[in-house]
Tab-separated table of C-alpha atoms and ligand atoms in Angstrom:
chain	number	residue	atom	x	y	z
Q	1	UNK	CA	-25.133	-22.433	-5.458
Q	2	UNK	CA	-24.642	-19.042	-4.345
Q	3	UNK	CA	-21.443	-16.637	-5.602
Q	4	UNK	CA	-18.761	-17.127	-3.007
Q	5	UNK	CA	-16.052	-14.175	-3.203
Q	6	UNK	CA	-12.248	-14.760	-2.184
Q	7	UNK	CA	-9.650	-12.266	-2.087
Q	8	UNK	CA	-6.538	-11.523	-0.064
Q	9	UNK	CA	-3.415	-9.035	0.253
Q	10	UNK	CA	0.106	-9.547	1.457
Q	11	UNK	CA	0.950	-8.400	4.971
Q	12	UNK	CA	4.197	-6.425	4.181
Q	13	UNK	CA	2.778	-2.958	4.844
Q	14	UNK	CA	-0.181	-0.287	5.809
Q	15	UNK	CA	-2.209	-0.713	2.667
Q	16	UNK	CA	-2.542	2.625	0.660
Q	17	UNK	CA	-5.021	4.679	-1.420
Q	18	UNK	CA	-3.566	2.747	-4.062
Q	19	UNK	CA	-5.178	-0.913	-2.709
Q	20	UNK	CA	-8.520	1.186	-1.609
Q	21	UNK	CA	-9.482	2.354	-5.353
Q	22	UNK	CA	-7.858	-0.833	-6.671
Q	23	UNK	CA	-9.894	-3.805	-4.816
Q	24	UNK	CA	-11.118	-2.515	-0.934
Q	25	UNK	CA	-13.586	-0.032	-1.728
Q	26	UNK	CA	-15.178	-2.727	-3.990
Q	27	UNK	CA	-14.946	-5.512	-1.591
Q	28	UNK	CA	-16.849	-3.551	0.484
Q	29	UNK	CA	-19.869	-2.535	-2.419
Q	30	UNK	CA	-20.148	-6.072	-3.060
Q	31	UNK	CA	-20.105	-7.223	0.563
Q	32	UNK	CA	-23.058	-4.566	1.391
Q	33	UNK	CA	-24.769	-5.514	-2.513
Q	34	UNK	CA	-26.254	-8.937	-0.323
Q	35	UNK	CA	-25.265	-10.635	-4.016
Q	36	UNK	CA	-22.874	-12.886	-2.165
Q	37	UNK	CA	-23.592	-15.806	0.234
Q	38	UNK	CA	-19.986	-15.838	1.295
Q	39	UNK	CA	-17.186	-13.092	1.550
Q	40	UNK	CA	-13.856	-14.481	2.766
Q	41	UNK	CA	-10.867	-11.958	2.945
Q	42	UNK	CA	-7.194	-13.417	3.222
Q	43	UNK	CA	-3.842	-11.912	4.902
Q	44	UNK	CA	-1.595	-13.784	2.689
Q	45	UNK	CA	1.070	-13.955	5.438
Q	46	UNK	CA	2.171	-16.850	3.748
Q	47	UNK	CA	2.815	-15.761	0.479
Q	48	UNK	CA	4.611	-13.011	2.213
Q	49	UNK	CA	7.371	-15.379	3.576
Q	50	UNK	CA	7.893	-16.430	-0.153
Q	51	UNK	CA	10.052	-13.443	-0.650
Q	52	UNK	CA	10.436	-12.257	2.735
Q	53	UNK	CA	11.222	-15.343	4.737
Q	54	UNK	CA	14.181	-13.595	6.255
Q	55	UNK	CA	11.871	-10.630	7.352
Q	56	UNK	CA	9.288	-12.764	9.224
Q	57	UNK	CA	9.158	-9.936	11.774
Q	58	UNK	CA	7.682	-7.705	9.108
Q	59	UNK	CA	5.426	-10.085	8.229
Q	60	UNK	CA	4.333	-10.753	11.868
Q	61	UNK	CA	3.845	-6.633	12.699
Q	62	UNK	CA	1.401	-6.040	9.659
Q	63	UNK	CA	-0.930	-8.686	9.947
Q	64	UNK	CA	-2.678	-5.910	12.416
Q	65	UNK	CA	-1.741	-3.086	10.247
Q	66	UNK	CA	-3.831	-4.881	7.456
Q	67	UNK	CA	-6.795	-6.054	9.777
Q	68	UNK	CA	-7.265	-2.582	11.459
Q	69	UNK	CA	-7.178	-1.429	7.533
Q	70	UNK	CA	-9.531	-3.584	6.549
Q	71	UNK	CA	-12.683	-2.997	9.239
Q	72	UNK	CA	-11.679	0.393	8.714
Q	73	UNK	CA	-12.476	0.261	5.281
Q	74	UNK	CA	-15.808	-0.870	6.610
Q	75	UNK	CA	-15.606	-4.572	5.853
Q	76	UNK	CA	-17.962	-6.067	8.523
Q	77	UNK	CA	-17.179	-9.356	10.026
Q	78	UNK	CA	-20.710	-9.762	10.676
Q	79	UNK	CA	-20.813	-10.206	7.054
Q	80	UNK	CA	-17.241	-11.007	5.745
Q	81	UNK	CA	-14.936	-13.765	7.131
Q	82	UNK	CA	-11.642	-12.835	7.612
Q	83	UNK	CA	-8.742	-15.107	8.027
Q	84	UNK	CA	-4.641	-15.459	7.934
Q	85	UNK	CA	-3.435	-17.802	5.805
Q	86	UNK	CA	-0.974	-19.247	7.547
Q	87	UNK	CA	-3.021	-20.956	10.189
Q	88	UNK	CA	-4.577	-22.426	7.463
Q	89	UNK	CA	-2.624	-25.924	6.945
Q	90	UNK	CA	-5.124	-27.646	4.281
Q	91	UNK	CA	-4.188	-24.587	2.119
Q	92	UNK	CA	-0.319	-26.130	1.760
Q	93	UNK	CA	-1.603	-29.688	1.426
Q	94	UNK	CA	-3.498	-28.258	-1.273
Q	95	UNK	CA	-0.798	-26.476	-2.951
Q	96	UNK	CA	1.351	-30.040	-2.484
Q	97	UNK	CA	-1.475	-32.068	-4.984
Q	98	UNK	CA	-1.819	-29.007	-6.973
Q	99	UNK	CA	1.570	-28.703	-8.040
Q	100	UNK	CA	1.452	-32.017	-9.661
Q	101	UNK	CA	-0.534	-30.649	-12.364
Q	102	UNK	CA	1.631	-27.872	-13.197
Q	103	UNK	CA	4.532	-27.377	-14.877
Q	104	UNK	CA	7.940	-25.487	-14.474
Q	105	UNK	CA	7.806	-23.918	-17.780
Q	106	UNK	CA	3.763	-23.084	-17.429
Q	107	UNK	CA	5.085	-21.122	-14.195
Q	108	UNK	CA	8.171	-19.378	-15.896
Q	109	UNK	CA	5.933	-17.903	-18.331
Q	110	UNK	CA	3.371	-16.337	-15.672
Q	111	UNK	CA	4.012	-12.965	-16.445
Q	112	UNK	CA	3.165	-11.820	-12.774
Q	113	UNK	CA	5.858	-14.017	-11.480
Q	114	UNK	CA	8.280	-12.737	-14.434
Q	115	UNK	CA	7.859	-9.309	-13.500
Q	116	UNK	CA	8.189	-9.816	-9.735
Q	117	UNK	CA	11.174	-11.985	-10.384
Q	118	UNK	CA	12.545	-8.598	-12.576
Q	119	UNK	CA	10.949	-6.064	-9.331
Q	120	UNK	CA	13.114	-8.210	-6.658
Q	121	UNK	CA	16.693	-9.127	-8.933
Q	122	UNK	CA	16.424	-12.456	-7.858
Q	123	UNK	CA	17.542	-13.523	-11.172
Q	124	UNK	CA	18.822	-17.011	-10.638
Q	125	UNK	CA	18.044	-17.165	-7.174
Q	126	UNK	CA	14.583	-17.332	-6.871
Q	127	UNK	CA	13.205	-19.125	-4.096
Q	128	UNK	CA	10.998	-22.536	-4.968
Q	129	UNK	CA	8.471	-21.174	-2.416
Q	130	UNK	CA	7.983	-17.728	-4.940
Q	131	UNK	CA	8.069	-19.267	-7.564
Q	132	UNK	CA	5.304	-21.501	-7.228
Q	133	UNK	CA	3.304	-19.452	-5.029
Q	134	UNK	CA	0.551	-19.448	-8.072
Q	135	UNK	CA	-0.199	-23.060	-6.659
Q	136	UNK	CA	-0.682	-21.758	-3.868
Q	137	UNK	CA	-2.866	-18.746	-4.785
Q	138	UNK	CA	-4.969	-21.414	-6.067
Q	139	UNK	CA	-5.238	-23.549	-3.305
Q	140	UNK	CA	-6.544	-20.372	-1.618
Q	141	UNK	CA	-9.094	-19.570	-4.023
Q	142	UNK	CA	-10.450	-23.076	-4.702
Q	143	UNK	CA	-10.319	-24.055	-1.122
Q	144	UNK	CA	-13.210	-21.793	-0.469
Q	145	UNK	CA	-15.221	-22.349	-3.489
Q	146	UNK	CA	-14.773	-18.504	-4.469
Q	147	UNK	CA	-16.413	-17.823	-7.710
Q	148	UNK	CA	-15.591	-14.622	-7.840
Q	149	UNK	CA	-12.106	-12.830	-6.883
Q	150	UNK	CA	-12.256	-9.299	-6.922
Q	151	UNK	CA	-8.092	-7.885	-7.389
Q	152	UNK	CA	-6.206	-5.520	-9.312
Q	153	UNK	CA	-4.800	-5.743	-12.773
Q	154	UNK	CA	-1.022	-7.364	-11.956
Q	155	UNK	CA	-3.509	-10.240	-10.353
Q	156	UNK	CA	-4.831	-11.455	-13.990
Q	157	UNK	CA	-2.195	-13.553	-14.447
Q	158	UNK	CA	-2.740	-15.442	-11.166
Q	159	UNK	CA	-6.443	-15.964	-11.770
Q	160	UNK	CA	-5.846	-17.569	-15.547
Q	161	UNK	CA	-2.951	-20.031	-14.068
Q	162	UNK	CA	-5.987	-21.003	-10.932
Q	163	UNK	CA	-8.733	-21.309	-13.816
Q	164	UNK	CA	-6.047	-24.002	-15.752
Q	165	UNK	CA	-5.381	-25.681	-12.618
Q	166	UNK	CA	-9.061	-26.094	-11.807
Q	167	UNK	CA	-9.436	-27.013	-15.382
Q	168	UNK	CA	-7.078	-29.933	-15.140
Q	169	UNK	CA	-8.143	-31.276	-11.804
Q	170	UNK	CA	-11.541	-31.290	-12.796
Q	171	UNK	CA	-10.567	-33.417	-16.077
Q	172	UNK	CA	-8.223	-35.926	-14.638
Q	173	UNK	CA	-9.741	-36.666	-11.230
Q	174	UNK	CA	-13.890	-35.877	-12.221
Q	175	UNK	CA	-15.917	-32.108	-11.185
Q	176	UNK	CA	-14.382	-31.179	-8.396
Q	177	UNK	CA	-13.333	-27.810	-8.401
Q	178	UNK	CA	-15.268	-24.520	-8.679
Q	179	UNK	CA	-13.838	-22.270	-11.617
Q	180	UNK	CA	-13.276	-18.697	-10.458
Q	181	UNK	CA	-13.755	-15.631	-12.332
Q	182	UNK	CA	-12.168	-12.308	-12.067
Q	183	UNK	CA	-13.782	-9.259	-10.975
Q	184	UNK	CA	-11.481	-6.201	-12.090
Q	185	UNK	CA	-11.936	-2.528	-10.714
Q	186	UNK	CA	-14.573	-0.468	-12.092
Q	187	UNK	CA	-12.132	1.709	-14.344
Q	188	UNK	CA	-8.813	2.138	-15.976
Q	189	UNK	CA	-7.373	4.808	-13.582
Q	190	UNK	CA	-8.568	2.550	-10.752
Q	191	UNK	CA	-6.513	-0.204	-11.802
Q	192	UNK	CA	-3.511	1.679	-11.963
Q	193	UNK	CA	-3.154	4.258	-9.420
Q	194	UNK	CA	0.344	6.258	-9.543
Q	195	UNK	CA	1.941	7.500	-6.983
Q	196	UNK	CA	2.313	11.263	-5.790
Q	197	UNK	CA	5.296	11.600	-7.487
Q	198	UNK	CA	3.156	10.356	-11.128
Q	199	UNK	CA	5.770	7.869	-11.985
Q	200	UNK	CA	4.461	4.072	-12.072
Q	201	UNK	CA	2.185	2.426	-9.696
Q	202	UNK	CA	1.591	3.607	-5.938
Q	203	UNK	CA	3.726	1.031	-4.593
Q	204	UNK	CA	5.597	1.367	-0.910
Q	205	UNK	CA	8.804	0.623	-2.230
Q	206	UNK	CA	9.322	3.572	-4.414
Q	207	UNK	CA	8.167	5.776	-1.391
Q	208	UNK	CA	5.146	7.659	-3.057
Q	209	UNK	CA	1.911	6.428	-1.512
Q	210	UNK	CA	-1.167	7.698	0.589
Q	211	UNK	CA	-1.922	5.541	3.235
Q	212	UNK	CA	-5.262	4.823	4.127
Q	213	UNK	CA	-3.849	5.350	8.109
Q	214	UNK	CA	-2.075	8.820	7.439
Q	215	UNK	CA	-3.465	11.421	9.308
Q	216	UNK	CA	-5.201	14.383	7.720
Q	217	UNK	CA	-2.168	17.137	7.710
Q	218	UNK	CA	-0.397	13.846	6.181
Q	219	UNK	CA	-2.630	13.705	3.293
Q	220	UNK	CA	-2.363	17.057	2.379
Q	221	UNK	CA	1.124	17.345	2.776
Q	222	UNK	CA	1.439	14.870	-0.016
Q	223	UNK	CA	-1.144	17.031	-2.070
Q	224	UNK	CA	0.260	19.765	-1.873
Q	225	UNK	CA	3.806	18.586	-2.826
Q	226	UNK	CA	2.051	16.415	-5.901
Q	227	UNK	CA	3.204	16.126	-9.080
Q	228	UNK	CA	1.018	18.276	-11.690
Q	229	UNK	CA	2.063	20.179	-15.133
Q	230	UNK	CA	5.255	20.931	-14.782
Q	231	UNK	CA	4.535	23.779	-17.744
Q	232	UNK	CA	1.697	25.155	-15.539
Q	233	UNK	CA	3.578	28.277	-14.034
Q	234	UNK	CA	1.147	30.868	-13.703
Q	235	UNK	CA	-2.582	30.202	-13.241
Q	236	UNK	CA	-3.348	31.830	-16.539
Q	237	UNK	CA	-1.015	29.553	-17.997
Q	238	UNK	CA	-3.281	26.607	-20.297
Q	239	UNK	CA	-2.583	23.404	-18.276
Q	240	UNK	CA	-2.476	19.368	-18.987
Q	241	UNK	CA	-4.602	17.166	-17.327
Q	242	UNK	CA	-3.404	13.868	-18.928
Q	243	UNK	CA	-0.360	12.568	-16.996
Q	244	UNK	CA	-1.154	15.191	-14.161
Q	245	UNK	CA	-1.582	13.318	-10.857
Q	246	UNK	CA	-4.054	15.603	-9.441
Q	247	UNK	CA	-6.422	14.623	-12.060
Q	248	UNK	CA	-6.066	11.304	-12.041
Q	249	UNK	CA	-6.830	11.147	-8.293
Q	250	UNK	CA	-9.965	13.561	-9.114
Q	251	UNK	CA	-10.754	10.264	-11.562
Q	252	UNK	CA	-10.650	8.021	-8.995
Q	253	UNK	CA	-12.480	9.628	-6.197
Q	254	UNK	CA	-14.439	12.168	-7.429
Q	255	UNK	CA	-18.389	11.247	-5.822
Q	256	UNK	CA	-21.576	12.519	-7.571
Q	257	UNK	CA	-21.805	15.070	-5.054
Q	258	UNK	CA	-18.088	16.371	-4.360
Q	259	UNK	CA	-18.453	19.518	-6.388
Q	260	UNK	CA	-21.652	20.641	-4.757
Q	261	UNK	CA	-19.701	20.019	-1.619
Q	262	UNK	CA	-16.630	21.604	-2.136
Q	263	UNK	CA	-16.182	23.132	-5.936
Q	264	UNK	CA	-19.924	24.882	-6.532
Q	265	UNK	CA	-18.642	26.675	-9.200
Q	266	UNK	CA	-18.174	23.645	-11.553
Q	267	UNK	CA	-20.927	21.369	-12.282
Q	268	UNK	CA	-18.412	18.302	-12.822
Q	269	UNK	CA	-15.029	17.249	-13.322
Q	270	UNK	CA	-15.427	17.290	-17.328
Q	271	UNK	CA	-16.212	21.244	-16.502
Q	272	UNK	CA	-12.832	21.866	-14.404
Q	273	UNK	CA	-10.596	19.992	-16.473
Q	274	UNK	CA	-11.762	22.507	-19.600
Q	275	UNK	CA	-11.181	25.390	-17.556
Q	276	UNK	CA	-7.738	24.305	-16.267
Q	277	UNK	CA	-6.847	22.797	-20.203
Q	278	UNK	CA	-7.131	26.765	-21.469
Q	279	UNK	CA	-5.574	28.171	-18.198
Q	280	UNK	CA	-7.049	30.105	-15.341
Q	281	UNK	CA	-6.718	27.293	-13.078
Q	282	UNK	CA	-4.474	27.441	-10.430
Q	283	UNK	CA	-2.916	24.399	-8.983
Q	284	UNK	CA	-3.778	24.913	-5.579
Q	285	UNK	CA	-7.371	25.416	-6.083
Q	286	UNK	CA	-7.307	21.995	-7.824
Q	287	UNK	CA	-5.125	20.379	-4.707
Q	288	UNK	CA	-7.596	22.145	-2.290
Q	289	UNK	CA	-10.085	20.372	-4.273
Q	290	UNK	CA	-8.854	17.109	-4.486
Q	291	UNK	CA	-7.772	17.236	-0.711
Q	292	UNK	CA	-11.381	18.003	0.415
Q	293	UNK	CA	-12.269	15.315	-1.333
Q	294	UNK	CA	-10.031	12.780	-0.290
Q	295	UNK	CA	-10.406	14.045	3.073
Q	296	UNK	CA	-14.386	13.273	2.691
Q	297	UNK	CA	-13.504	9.692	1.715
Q	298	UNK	CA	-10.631	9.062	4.217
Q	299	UNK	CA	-12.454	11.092	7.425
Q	300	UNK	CA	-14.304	7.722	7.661
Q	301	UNK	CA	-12.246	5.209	7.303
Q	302	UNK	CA	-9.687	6.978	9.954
Q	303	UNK	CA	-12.585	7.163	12.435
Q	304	UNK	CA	-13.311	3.449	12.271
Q	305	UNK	CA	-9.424	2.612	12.349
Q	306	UNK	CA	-9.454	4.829	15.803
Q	307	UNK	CA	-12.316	2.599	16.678
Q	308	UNK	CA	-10.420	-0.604	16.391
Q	309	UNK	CA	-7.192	0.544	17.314
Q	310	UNK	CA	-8.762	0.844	20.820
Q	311	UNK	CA	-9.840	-2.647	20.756
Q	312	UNK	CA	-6.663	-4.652	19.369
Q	313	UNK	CA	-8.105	-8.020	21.710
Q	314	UNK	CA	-11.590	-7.604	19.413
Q	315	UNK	CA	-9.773	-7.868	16.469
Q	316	UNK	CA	-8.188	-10.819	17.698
Q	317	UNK	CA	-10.814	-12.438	18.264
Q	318	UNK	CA	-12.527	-11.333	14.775
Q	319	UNK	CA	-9.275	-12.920	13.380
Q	320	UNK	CA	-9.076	-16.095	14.999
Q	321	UNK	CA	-12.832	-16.828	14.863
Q	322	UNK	CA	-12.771	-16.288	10.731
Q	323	UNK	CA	-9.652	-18.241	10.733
Q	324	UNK	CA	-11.488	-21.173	12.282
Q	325	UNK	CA	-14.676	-20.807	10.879
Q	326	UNK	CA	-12.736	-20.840	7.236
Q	327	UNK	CA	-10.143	-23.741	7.935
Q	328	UNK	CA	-13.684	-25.837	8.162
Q	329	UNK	CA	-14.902	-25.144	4.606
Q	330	UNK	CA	-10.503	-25.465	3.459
Q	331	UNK	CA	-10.805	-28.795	5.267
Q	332	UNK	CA	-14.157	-29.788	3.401
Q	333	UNK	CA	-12.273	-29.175	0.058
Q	334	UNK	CA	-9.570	-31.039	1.043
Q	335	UNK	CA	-11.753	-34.124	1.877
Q	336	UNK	CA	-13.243	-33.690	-1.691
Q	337	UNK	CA	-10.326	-33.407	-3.675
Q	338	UNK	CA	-8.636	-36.379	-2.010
Q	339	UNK	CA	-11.767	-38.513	-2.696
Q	340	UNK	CA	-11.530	-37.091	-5.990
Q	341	UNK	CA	-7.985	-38.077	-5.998
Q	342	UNK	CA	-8.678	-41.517	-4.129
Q	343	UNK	CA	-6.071	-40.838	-1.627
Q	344	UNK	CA	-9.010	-40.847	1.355
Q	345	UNK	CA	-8.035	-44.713	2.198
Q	346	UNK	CA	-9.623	-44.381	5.547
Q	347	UNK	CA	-12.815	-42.459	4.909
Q	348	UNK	CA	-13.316	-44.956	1.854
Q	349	UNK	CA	-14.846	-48.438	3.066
Q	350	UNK	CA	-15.317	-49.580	-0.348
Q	351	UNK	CA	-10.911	-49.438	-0.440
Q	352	UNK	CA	-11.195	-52.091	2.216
Q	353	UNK	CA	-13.526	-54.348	0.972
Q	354	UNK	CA	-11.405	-54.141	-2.736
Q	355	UNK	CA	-8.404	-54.978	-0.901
Q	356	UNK	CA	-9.958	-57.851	1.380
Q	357	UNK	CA	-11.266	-59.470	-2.414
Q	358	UNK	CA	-7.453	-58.793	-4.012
Q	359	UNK	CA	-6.304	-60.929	-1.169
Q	360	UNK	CA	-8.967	-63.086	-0.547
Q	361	UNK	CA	-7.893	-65.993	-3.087
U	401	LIG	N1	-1.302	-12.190	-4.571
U	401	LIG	C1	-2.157	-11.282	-3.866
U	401	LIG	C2	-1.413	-9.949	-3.736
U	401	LIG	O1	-0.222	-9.899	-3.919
U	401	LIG	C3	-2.567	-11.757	-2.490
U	401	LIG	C4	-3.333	-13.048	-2.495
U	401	LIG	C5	-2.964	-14.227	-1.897
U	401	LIG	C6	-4.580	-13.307	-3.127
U	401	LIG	N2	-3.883	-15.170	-2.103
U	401	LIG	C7	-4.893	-14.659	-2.836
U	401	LIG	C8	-5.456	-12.535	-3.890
U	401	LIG	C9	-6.053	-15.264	-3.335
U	401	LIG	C10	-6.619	-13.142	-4.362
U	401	LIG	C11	-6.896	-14.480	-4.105
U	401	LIG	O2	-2.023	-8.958	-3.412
């Protein structure tokens, strides 16, 4: 069998820079490697209701946000099947057997849900539907088959309680289930991209992101107002690279080619962090820098989004055709795991003819 990959965001807002370095760029490498016979890429709309069910308007207005953010990322849905959740009902049957083999305590001690729980103060009013919405991450993974789920960091969690679950269906009810593994991003800046501001992750709530959608005079209005050295007052002045946003952007996006491009002076990034480390660096050269190269990655990506955005009724159709083509293969699984579970009564002749012998004397 061929490597299947299944991955999927929340609909609550434009995804950001953040997302792109994190998971999209490499959902894209691997969709264009040919390594994988299936690429199936959720809008969790679902899962978004499990903390926002009194916001299902926001839910509702970013499901195109994150469609028009994903073809313009250059996922193809010639080659990748994208789908909403939602529409999707052998996903929530699945989560129903699932959370049979799970346990309260196994949940409270997922540390993605802990910290979540922490994010939102919910405290002691977290809703069920949150709390167990690891079942339900796994009924979207196995569903499809994925082997392979390609997400940030804060998803680890997520994959190791989907990995037990499979584990435990496959014991008690016979193979089954496909056991997915994790694919992580390429590098430890990747995994954690800060915001502009340098504080914690790029995350929309705290206001400090780059959107994959802002326009260029966007971008590098956010660039130029970043958060570098703070002790780097004049450019002779020997600056830090660690902790300095800049930088860590430069990690992240910096191409084999960007300095012939746009910095000739410096063979490579090693080079210009020296030479800004003993001063002489100013911090607009480096925010030109970085914005040129942003700009060369994002130019792109906004072109294709123009693309789409004139063709909302396309996209439609790209998402209801996935959707359909993927509730197939959910409904497949389904039919397997309730053989497995010997709950198919009317697909299973062999439960008639045991009941006609039971009764038969
Ligand atoms: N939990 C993921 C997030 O917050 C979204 C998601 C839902 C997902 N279902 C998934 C990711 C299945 C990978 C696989 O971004």
């Amino acid at each position: 069998m061929g490597k299947i990959i299944l991955t999927g965001d929340r609909p609550t807002g434009r995804l950001h820079i953040g997302h792109y370095v994190g998971s999209l760029r490499r959902r894209v490498e691997m969709q264009n490697s040919g390594e994988f016979e299936k690429i199936y890429i959720m809008i969790a709309d679902a899962q978004a209701l499990t903390d926002n069910a009194e916001h299902p308007e926001k839910v509702r207005q970013n499901i195109m946000e994150v469609a028009l953010d994903y073809l313009s990322v250059g996922l193809n849905p010639a080659k990748t099947t994208i789908l909403i959740q939602s529409q999707i009902p052998e996903l929530t049957e699945l989560t129903f057997y699932y959370s049979d083999l799970v346990t309260v305590s196994r949940l409270q001690r997922n540390p993605t849900v802990k910290s979540e729980i922490q994010m939102r103060n919910f405290e002691a009013s977290i809703p069920v539907g949150f709390f167990t919405y690891p079942i339900s991450q796994a009924a979207d993974i196995t569903a499809f088959k994925a082997t392979t789920v390609p997400v940030g960091e804060d998803q680890e969690p997520m994959l190791e309680q989907a990995r037990e679950i499979v584990r435990k269906f496959n014991a008690v009810y016979g193979e089954t289930l496909v056991e997915p593994a994790i694919a992580l991003p390429e590098n430890e800046t990747c995994r954690r991209l800060p915001g502009i501001d340098g504080k914690a992750k790029m995350s929309k709530s705290l206001g400090n992101c780059i959107y994959l959608s802002d326009p260029a005079e966007k971008v590098w209005e956010k660039v130029h107002d970043m958060y570098t050295d703070p002790d780097h007052i004049k450019v002779t002045d020997p600056g830090k690279v660690e902790g300095n946003v800049v930088f860590t952007y430069l990690d992240a996006f910096v191409k084999a080619d960007s300095f012939e491009k746009f910095l000739p002076e410096y063979a490579n990034l090693d080079e210009l962090k020296d030479h800004y480390r003993k001063g002489g660096v100013g911090d607009m050269k480096i925010k030109k820098f970085l914005n040129a190269v942003l700009d060369d990655e994002l130019a792109p990506i906004r072109e294709r989004r123009h693309y789409w955005e004139a063709r909302i009724p396309e996209v439609y159709d790209i998402l209801k055709a996935g959707t359909e083509e993927a509730e197939k293969v959910a409904a497949s699984t389904l039919t397997d795991v309730k053989r497995a579970m010997k709950i198919d009564y009317f697909n299973d002749p062999d439960w008639i003819a045991e009941q006609e012998a039971k009764f038969a004397k």
